[in-house]
Amino acid sequence: MALTHLNIDNVRNLRRVRLEGFARANVFFGANGSGKTSVLESIHLLGMARSFRGASVKSVITHGESQCTVHGRAAQSLGVQRTRLGEAQIRIGGQPVRTVAELAGELPLQVITADSFGLLTGPPGARRQFLDWGVFHVEQGFFPHWQRFQRCIKQRNNLLRRDKIPDQELSVWTRDLAKAGTAINDYRAAYFEQLAPRFQAIMGTLSPGLTGVELHYRQGWDRQLSYAEALAHGLPTDREQGFTHTGPQRADIRVTAGGHGAAETLSRGQQKLVVCALKLAQGQMMAEMGKGACTYLIDDLPAELDAEHARLVCAALAAMESQVFVTCVEEQEIRAVWPVDKDLAMFHVEHGQVTPVATTAVAANPGNS
Ligand SMILES: Nc1ncnc2c1ncn2[C@@H]1O[C@H](COP(=O)(O)OP(=O)(O)O)[C@@H](O)[C@H]1O
Ligand SMILES: [Mg+2]
């Protein structure tokens, strides 16, 4: 599923970039503001039809332009165009597709940026999203239940907000919610069982000195009860508060270090290693389950890490089947710590221009696309 070509038009300061000859590990280096993160953002647009920076696509489009376009080739050719008005045009193998979900399996991405610390330090939503991303990619049956759950909880909460709650209708939605919620939890719990040991093993290679980091799955209601029972128990509170307060929408993964919250205990560098281990474990699990390799987008890989830990992270990445796109400021920061020289393609980014500097990478002839 490796990316072989990438054409970027009007993504931030990248007005026109034509790249090919990617390797296993592709390093974009250059000064602040040169356009490195924007290259990763472009690949993210290609795989997800949206940016990983901010919610609005408008800020991504080059000032003064009405649209941005990214084309690429992985297993098939992919194309995404976004306009200032928020419209998205997505093409897979030259054919237009209507939903972003159809794009999801084409170029599964794992992103590690400064925002990824939120996975440890932020509210549970990010951790649920992380968990669900993984389940979605390995379990086909998950998504329909997830969609049904979203619909049921919305309807049930609408009823709970009413002055006079129609009991009959409420019990119908409660029953359906219990069913969908149970299914979601079963999928999540089974996935977590497989993720946690992989995380432990990877954590051990990334930071042999840091022991006692553990993951704990919280399902969102009392473990002694079925979800139907928990909903029955919680009904008086739900009525009083006007929403469903227990269930998979409250699930979380708690990360601890030596029994204490990881966010409050670990240094920034250690937190980064935990985030890397989570994302690597997820990618490894996908590959092992025959769902293909993820593509890793890692912004400013060396940030927060000393040379030895940067080396360990690169070694772990190199050991995976995955293709990797990373950024750094100085060429040597990655070149010096990546274990296999021939796996590297280096690109210098300067004022929105991207120039290959390694023999393994060749720029396409400009105007030849
Ligand atoms: N919509 C936009 N149009 C044009 N330039 C932009 C836009 N948004 C950001 N920029 C500029 O793009 C440049 C590249 O940003 P970025 O990729 O974040 O740089 P880097 O990661 O190399 O530090 C910055 O100089 C920024 O000011
Ligand atoms: Mg940047």
Short mmCIF file of C-alpha atoms and ligand atoms in Angstrom, two decimals:
data_model
loop_
_atom_site.label_atom_id
_atom_site.label_comp_id
_atom_site.label_asym_id
_atom_site.label_seq_id
_atom_site.Cartn_x
_atom_site.Cartn_y
_atom_site.Cartn_z
CA MET A 1 0.00 0.00 0.00
CA ALA A 2 3.05 2.24 -0.32
CA LEU A 3 2.68 5.69 -1.76
CA THR A 4 4.72 6.04 -4.95
CA HIS A 5 3.66 9.46 -6.27
CA LEU A 6 2.41 12.63 -4.66
CA ASN A 7 1.17 15.75 -6.44
CA ILE A 8 0.23 18.70 -4.28
CA ASP A 9 -1.46 21.86 -5.50
CA ASN A 10 -2.29 24.84 -3.30
CA VAL A 11 -1.91 23.28 0.13
CA ARG A 12 -0.72 26.17 2.33
CA ASN A 13 2.62 27.36 0.91
CA LEU A 14 2.95 24.29 -1.35
CA ARG A 15 1.68 25.79 -4.60
CA ARG A 16 2.88 23.01 -6.83
CA VAL A 17 4.87 20.01 -5.67
CA ARG A 18 5.51 16.88 -7.73
CA LEU A 19 7.16 13.96 -5.96
CA GLU A 20 7.94 10.35 -6.73
CA GLY A 21 10.54 7.77 -5.84
CA PHE A 22 9.46 7.40 -2.24
CA ALA A 23 11.29 4.94 -0.05
CA ARG A 24 10.28 3.09 3.12
CA ALA A 25 11.22 6.13 5.18
CA ASN A 26 10.86 9.59 3.71
CA VAL A 27 12.38 12.50 5.52
CA PHE A 28 11.34 16.11 4.90
CA PHE A 29 13.77 18.52 6.48
CA GLY A 30 14.08 22.28 6.41
CA ALA A 31 13.76 25.51 8.33
CA ASN A 32 10.72 26.62 10.31
CA GLY A 33 7.86 27.64 8.05
CA SER A 34 9.33 25.98 4.95
CA GLY A 35 6.35 23.66 4.41
CA LYS A 36 7.33 20.35 6.04
CA THR A 37 4.19 19.85 8.09
CA SER A 38 2.18 20.89 5.05
CA VAL A 39 3.62 17.92 3.13
CA LEU A 40 2.35 15.54 5.83
CA GLU A 41 -0.92 17.44 5.88
CA SER A 42 -1.24 16.88 2.13
CA ILE A 43 -0.81 13.12 2.57
CA HIS A 44 -3.45 13.29 5.30
CA LEU A 45 -5.79 15.08 2.90
CA LEU A 46 -5.21 12.29 0.43
CA GLY A 47 -6.03 9.56 2.96
CA MET A 48 -8.80 11.24 4.96
CA ALA A 49 -10.02 14.16 2.82
CA ARG A 50 -9.28 16.52 5.72
CA SER A 51 -6.38 18.04 7.60
CA PHE A 52 -5.02 17.00 10.98
CA ARG A 53 -4.58 20.66 11.89
CA GLY A 54 -7.78 22.42 12.87
CA ALA A 55 -11.29 21.61 11.82
CA SER A 56 -11.65 23.95 8.87
CA VAL A 57 -10.29 23.01 5.48
CA LYS A 58 -10.26 26.71 4.51
CA SER A 59 -7.03 27.40 6.38
CA VAL A 60 -5.30 24.64 4.41
CA ILE A 61 -5.98 26.16 1.00
CA THR A 62 -3.27 28.55 -0.22
CA HIS A 63 -4.33 32.16 0.42
CA GLY A 64 -6.01 33.59 -2.63
CA GLU A 65 -6.83 30.20 -4.16
CA SER A 66 -10.30 28.67 -4.28
CA GLN A 67 -9.29 25.03 -3.90
CA CYS A 68 -6.51 22.62 -3.07
CA THR A 69 -5.81 19.29 -4.74
CA VAL A 70 -3.74 16.28 -3.77
CA HIS A 71 -3.17 13.32 -6.06
CA GLY A 72 -1.26 10.22 -5.16
CA ARG A 73 -0.75 6.63 -6.09
CA ALA A 74 -0.85 3.83 -3.53
CA ALA A 75 -2.55 0.52 -4.45
CA GLN A 76 -4.61 2.65 -6.85
CA SER A 77 -4.61 6.28 -7.84
CA LEU A 78 -6.25 8.59 -5.33
CA GLY A 79 -7.34 12.18 -5.66
CA VAL A 80 -8.87 14.63 -3.23
CA GLN A 81 -9.91 18.17 -3.96
CA ARG A 82 -11.32 20.54 -1.35
CA THR A 83 -12.81 23.93 -2.01
CA ARG A 84 -13.12 26.99 0.20
CA LEU A 85 -16.84 26.27 0.49
CA GLY A 86 -16.01 22.95 2.11
CA GLU A 87 -16.91 20.76 -0.86
CA ALA A 88 -14.92 17.56 -1.30
CA GLN A 89 -14.28 15.67 -4.50
CA ILE A 90 -12.77 12.25 -3.95
CA ARG A 91 -11.57 9.88 -6.66
CA ILE A 92 -10.36 6.33 -6.28
CA GLY A 93 -8.87 4.71 -9.37
CA GLY A 94 -10.21 7.64 -11.37
CA GLN A 95 -13.80 7.03 -10.24
CA PRO A 96 -15.62 9.55 -8.09
CA VAL A 97 -16.74 8.23 -4.68
CA ARG A 98 -19.27 9.84 -2.41
CA THR A 99 -18.16 9.12 1.14
CA VAL A 100 -14.91 9.56 3.01
CA ALA A 101 -15.47 6.10 4.50
CA GLU A 102 -14.77 4.58 1.07
CA LEU A 103 -11.40 6.29 1.13
CA ALA A 104 -10.50 4.99 4.59
CA GLY A 105 -9.16 1.59 3.56
CA GLU A 106 -7.04 2.95 0.69
CA LEU A 107 -4.37 4.70 2.73
CA PRO A 108 -4.79 3.99 6.45
CA LEU A 109 -2.79 6.62 8.30
CA GLN A 110 -1.24 6.89 11.73
CA VAL A 111 -0.39 10.45 12.66
CA ILE A 112 2.00 11.58 15.37
CA THR A 113 2.21 15.35 15.84
CA ALA A 114 2.50 17.70 18.80
CA ASP A 115 -1.29 17.37 19.13
CA SER A 116 -0.92 13.62 19.73
CA PHE A 117 0.07 14.31 23.34
CA GLY A 118 -3.65 14.93 23.77
CA LEU A 119 -4.01 11.16 23.60
CA LEU A 120 -2.52 11.10 27.11
CA THR A 121 -3.21 14.54 28.48
CA GLY A 122 -6.58 15.32 26.90
CA PRO A 123 -10.14 14.21 27.59
CA PRO A 124 -11.25 10.60 26.90
CA GLY A 125 -12.73 11.44 23.47
CA ALA A 126 -9.34 11.24 21.78
CA ARG A 127 -8.62 7.86 23.35
CA ARG A 128 -12.00 6.47 22.31
CA GLN A 129 -11.35 7.73 18.81
CA PHE A 130 -7.98 6.00 18.84
CA LEU A 131 -9.56 2.75 20.01
CA ASP A 132 -12.41 2.93 17.52
CA TRP A 133 -10.07 3.71 14.64
CA GLY A 134 -8.30 0.44 15.37
CA VAL A 135 -11.45 -1.61 15.77
CA PHE A 136 -12.89 -0.08 12.59
CA HIS A 137 -9.89 -1.16 10.56
CA VAL A 138 -9.74 -4.75 11.79
CA GLU A 139 -13.43 -5.57 12.38
CA GLN A 140 -15.81 -5.05 9.47
CA GLY A 141 -18.83 -5.62 11.69
CA PHE A 142 -18.03 -2.76 14.04
CA PHE A 143 -19.06 0.26 11.98
CA PRO A 144 -22.78 -0.59 11.51
CA HIS A 145 -23.15 -1.10 15.28
CA TRP A 146 -21.29 2.12 15.92
CA GLN A 147 -23.60 4.01 13.54
CA ARG A 148 -26.68 2.44 15.14
CA PHE A 149 -25.42 3.34 18.59
CA GLN A 150 -24.96 7.01 17.57
CA ARG A 151 -28.49 7.10 16.18
CA CYS A 152 -30.04 5.41 19.25
CA ILE A 153 -28.32 7.59 21.80
CA LYS A 154 -29.28 10.74 19.93
CA GLN A 155 -32.94 9.67 19.85
CA ARG A 156 -32.91 8.55 23.46
CA ASN A 157 -31.36 11.82 24.63
CA ASN A 158 -33.94 13.76 22.63
CA LEU A 159 -36.69 11.93 24.50
CA LEU A 160 -35.00 12.41 27.89
CA ARG A 161 -34.89 16.16 27.31
CA ARG A 162 -38.66 16.39 26.84
CA ASP A 163 -40.91 17.74 29.60
CA LYS A 164 -43.16 14.76 29.33
CA ILE A 165 -41.15 11.66 28.45
CA PRO A 166 -43.03 9.06 26.37
CA ASP A 167 -42.19 5.87 28.32
CA GLN A 168 -43.13 3.42 25.61
CA GLU A 169 -40.92 5.07 23.02
CA LEU A 170 -38.08 5.50 25.54
CA SER A 171 -38.02 1.81 26.33
CA VAL A 172 -37.81 0.92 22.64
CA TRP A 173 -34.78 3.16 22.12
CA THR A 174 -33.27 1.95 25.39
CA ARG A 175 -33.53 -1.65 24.23
CA ASP A 176 -31.90 -0.86 20.89
CA LEU A 177 -29.24 1.22 22.59
CA ALA A 178 -28.41 -1.65 24.94
CA LYS A 179 -28.00 -3.98 21.99
CA ALA A 180 -25.79 -1.67 19.93
CA GLY A 181 -23.81 -0.59 23.01
CA THR A 182 -23.14 -4.17 24.04
CA ALA A 183 -21.89 -5.00 20.56
CA ILE A 184 -19.59 -1.97 20.49
CA ASN A 185 -18.17 -2.86 23.88
CA ASP A 186 -17.57 -6.48 22.89
CA TYR A 187 -15.61 -5.35 19.84
CA ARG A 188 -13.65 -2.77 21.81
CA ALA A 189 -12.83 -5.14 24.67
CA ALA A 190 -11.66 -7.89 22.32
CA TYR A 191 -9.53 -5.41 20.39
CA PHE A 192 -8.04 -3.99 23.57
CA GLU A 193 -7.08 -7.50 24.77
CA GLN A 194 -4.88 -7.81 21.72
CA LEU A 195 -3.59 -4.27 21.69
CA ALA A 196 -2.36 -4.11 25.28
CA PRO A 197 0.33 -6.84 25.08
CA ARG A 198 1.61 -5.42 21.79
CA PHE A 199 1.83 -2.01 23.41
CA GLN A 200 3.78 -3.53 26.32
CA ALA A 201 6.25 -5.23 24.00
CA ILE A 202 6.83 -2.11 21.91
CA MET A 203 7.13 0.07 25.00
CA GLY A 204 9.87 -2.30 26.18
CA THR A 205 11.87 -1.75 23.00
CA LEU A 206 11.30 2.03 22.83
CA SER A 207 12.23 2.66 26.41
CA PRO A 208 13.76 -0.30 28.23
CA GLY A 209 14.32 1.86 31.30
CA LEU A 210 10.72 2.92 31.64
CA THR A 211 8.78 0.09 33.24
CA GLY A 212 5.33 -0.06 34.75
CA VAL A 213 3.41 1.76 32.00
CA GLU A 214 0.04 0.07 31.70
CA LEU A 215 -3.20 0.41 29.76
CA HIS A 216 -6.59 -0.15 31.37
CA TYR A 217 -9.81 -0.36 29.43
CA ARG A 218 -12.84 1.37 30.97
CA GLN A 219 -16.03 0.29 29.29
CA GLY A 220 -18.17 3.21 30.48
CA TRP A 221 -20.38 1.46 33.02
CA ASP A 222 -20.13 -0.87 36.03
CA ARG A 223 -18.38 -4.05 34.91
CA GLN A 224 -20.62 -6.18 37.11
CA LEU A 225 -23.67 -5.21 35.06
CA SER A 226 -24.79 -5.87 31.53
CA TYR A 227 -25.36 -2.67 29.58
CA ALA A 228 -29.13 -3.27 29.69
CA GLU A 229 -28.92 -3.55 33.49
CA ALA A 230 -26.76 -0.43 33.75
CA LEU A 231 -29.26 1.51 31.67
CA ALA A 232 -32.10 0.29 33.91
CA HIS A 233 -30.17 1.30 37.04
CA GLY A 234 -29.30 4.67 35.56
CA LEU A 235 -32.76 5.54 34.32
CA PRO A 236 -33.75 7.80 37.23
CA THR A 237 -30.53 9.83 36.81
CA ASP A 238 -30.94 9.90 33.04
CA ARG A 239 -34.47 11.28 33.47
CA GLU A 240 -33.30 13.86 35.96
CA GLN A 241 -30.31 15.04 33.94
CA GLY A 242 -31.89 14.72 30.52
CA PHE A 243 -29.28 12.53 28.89
CA THR A 244 -27.83 9.02 28.90
CA HIS A 245 -24.98 9.14 31.38
CA THR A 246 -23.61 5.62 31.17
CA GLY A 247 -22.40 3.51 28.27
CA PRO A 248 -19.75 3.16 25.56
CA GLN A 249 -19.87 6.93 24.96
CA ARG A 250 -18.08 7.15 28.32
CA ALA A 251 -15.45 4.51 27.60
CA ASP A 252 -11.79 5.31 28.07
CA ILE A 253 -8.32 3.86 28.04
CA ARG A 254 -6.53 4.85 31.20
CA VAL A 255 -2.76 4.98 30.88
CA THR A 256 -0.82 4.64 34.11
CA ALA A 257 2.86 4.70 35.02
CA GLY A 258 3.72 2.97 38.27
CA GLY A 259 0.06 3.11 39.20
CA HIS A 260 -0.28 6.89 38.65
CA GLY A 261 -1.81 8.74 35.72
CA ALA A 262 0.74 8.82 32.89
CA ALA A 263 -0.14 12.40 31.95
CA GLU A 264 0.71 13.64 35.45
CA THR A 265 3.74 11.39 35.96
CA LEU A 266 5.75 11.07 32.77
CA SER A 267 8.06 13.65 31.19
CA ARG A 268 7.18 15.03 27.74
CA GLY A 269 9.75 12.76 26.14
CA GLN A 270 8.39 9.72 27.96
CA GLN A 271 4.86 10.71 26.97
CA LYS A 272 5.96 10.87 23.37
CA LEU A 273 7.34 7.33 23.62
CA VAL A 274 4.01 6.13 25.02
CA VAL A 275 2.12 7.82 22.18
CA CYS A 276 4.50 6.24 19.64
CA ALA A 277 4.06 2.82 21.28
CA LEU A 278 0.26 3.14 21.11
CA LYS A 279 0.33 4.01 17.42
CA LEU A 280 2.93 1.41 16.57
CA ALA A 281 0.96 -1.27 18.42
CA GLN A 282 -2.12 -0.38 16.44
CA GLY A 283 -0.28 -0.48 13.12
CA GLN A 284 1.39 -3.77 14.02
CA MET A 285 -1.93 -5.33 14.93
CA MET A 286 -3.50 -4.24 11.65
CA ALA A 287 -0.65 -5.71 9.65
CA GLU A 288 -0.67 -8.97 11.61
CA MET A 289 -4.40 -9.34 11.05
CA GLY A 290 -3.87 -9.05 7.31
CA LYS A 291 -5.50 -5.63 7.03
CA GLY A 292 -2.49 -4.02 5.41
CA ALA A 293 0.21 -1.74 6.67
CA CYS A 294 -0.50 1.76 7.95
CA THR A 295 1.37 4.75 6.63
CA TYR A 296 2.98 6.77 9.43
CA LEU A 297 3.06 10.55 9.34
CA ILE A 298 5.35 11.81 12.08
CA ASP A 299 5.81 15.53 12.43
CA ASP A 300 9.07 16.62 14.01
CA LEU A 301 10.10 13.12 15.03
CA PRO A 302 13.20 14.20 16.99
CA ALA A 303 11.32 16.77 19.10
CA GLU A 304 11.35 15.89 22.82
CA LEU A 305 13.56 12.82 22.22
CA ASP A 306 17.25 12.43 22.93
CA ALA A 307 19.35 10.82 20.18
CA GLU A 308 19.19 7.38 21.76
CA HIS A 309 15.40 7.36 22.02
CA ALA A 310 15.05 8.82 18.53
CA ARG A 311 17.20 5.90 17.39
CA LEU A 312 14.95 3.40 19.19
CA VAL A 313 11.79 4.92 17.69
CA CYS A 314 13.32 4.78 14.21
CA ALA A 315 14.41 1.17 14.77
CA ALA A 316 10.86 0.23 15.78
CA LEU A 317 9.45 1.97 12.71
CA ALA A 318 12.01 0.33 10.45
CA ALA A 319 11.03 -3.08 11.85
CA MET A 320 7.45 -2.59 10.65
CA GLU A 321 6.19 -3.14 7.13
CA SER A 322 5.01 0.44 7.08
CA GLN A 323 5.97 3.36 4.95
CA VAL A 324 6.95 6.38 6.99
CA PHE A 325 6.92 10.11 6.29
CA VAL A 326 8.71 12.19 8.89
CA THR A 327 9.82 15.76 9.29
CA CYS A 328 12.76 17.31 11.10
CA VAL A 329 14.76 20.50 10.90
CA GLU A 330 18.28 19.23 10.23
CA GLU A 331 18.94 16.45 7.73
CA GLN A 332 21.26 14.65 10.14
CA GLU A 333 18.66 14.39 12.90
CA ILE A 334 17.06 11.41 11.18
CA ARG A 335 19.80 10.32 8.81
CA ALA A 336 22.11 9.71 11.75
CA VAL A 337 19.65 7.55 13.68
CA TRP A 338 17.75 5.60 11.00
CA PRO A 339 19.05 2.02 11.06
CA VAL A 340 19.05 1.15 7.34
CA ASP A 341 20.52 3.75 5.01
CA LYS A 342 19.05 2.36 1.82
CA ASP A 343 15.51 2.64 3.22
CA LEU A 344 15.82 6.42 3.34
CA ALA A 345 14.74 9.10 0.89
CA MET A 346 15.61 12.65 1.88
CA PHE A 347 13.78 15.77 0.74
CA HIS A 348 14.80 19.32 1.43
CA VAL A 349 11.90 21.71 1.93
CA GLU A 350 12.49 25.41 1.35
CA HIS A 351 9.89 28.15 0.77
CA GLY A 352 7.27 25.65 -0.38
CA GLN A 353 9.63 23.86 -2.78
CA VAL A 354 10.48 20.21 -2.12
CA THR A 355 13.74 18.88 -3.53
CA PRO A 356 14.99 15.31 -3.29
CA VAL A 357 18.54 15.09 -2.05
CA ALA A 358 19.06 11.31 -1.92
CA THR A 359 19.85 9.16 -4.92
CA THR A 360 16.91 6.88 -4.11
CA ALA A 361 14.44 9.72 -4.73
CA VAL A 362 13.98 11.52 -8.01
CA ALA A 363 11.71 14.47 -8.61
CA ALA A 364 9.27 14.13 -11.46
CA ASN A 365 9.96 16.43 -14.36
CA PRO A 366 8.06 19.64 -13.54
CA GLY A 367 5.13 20.08 -15.88
CA ASN A 368 5.10 16.39 -16.62
CA SER A 369 2.04 15.32 -14.68
N1 LIG B 1 -3.39 29.05 3.74
C1 LIG B 1 -2.11 29.35 3.58
N2 LIG B 1 -1.69 29.89 2.42
C2 LIG B 1 -0.37 30.19 2.22
N3 LIG B 1 0.59 29.93 3.13
C3 LIG B 1 0.22 29.41 4.29
C4 LIG B 1 -1.13 29.07 4.58
N4 LIG B 1 -1.19 28.55 5.82
C5 LIG B 1 0.06 28.55 6.29
N5 LIG B 1 0.92 29.07 5.38
C6 LIG B 1 2.39 29.19 5.48
O1 LIG B 1 2.93 27.96 5.06
C7 LIG B 1 4.23 27.83 5.58
C8 LIG B 1 4.52 26.37 5.89
O2 LIG B 1 3.94 25.96 7.10
P1 LIG B 1 4.36 24.58 7.74
O3 LIG B 1 4.17 23.48 6.79
O4 LIG B 1 3.63 24.50 9.02
O5 LIG B 1 5.92 24.81 8.00
P2 LIG B 1 6.98 23.86 8.71
O6 LIG B 1 6.29 22.62 9.16
O7 LIG B 1 8.04 23.62 7.69
O8 LIG B 1 7.51 24.66 9.85
C9 LIG B 1 4.31 28.77 6.76
O9 LIG B 1 5.28 29.74 6.45
C10 LIG B 1 2.94 29.37 6.85
O10 LIG B 1 3.00 30.72 7.18
MG MG B 2 5.98 22.03 11.12
#
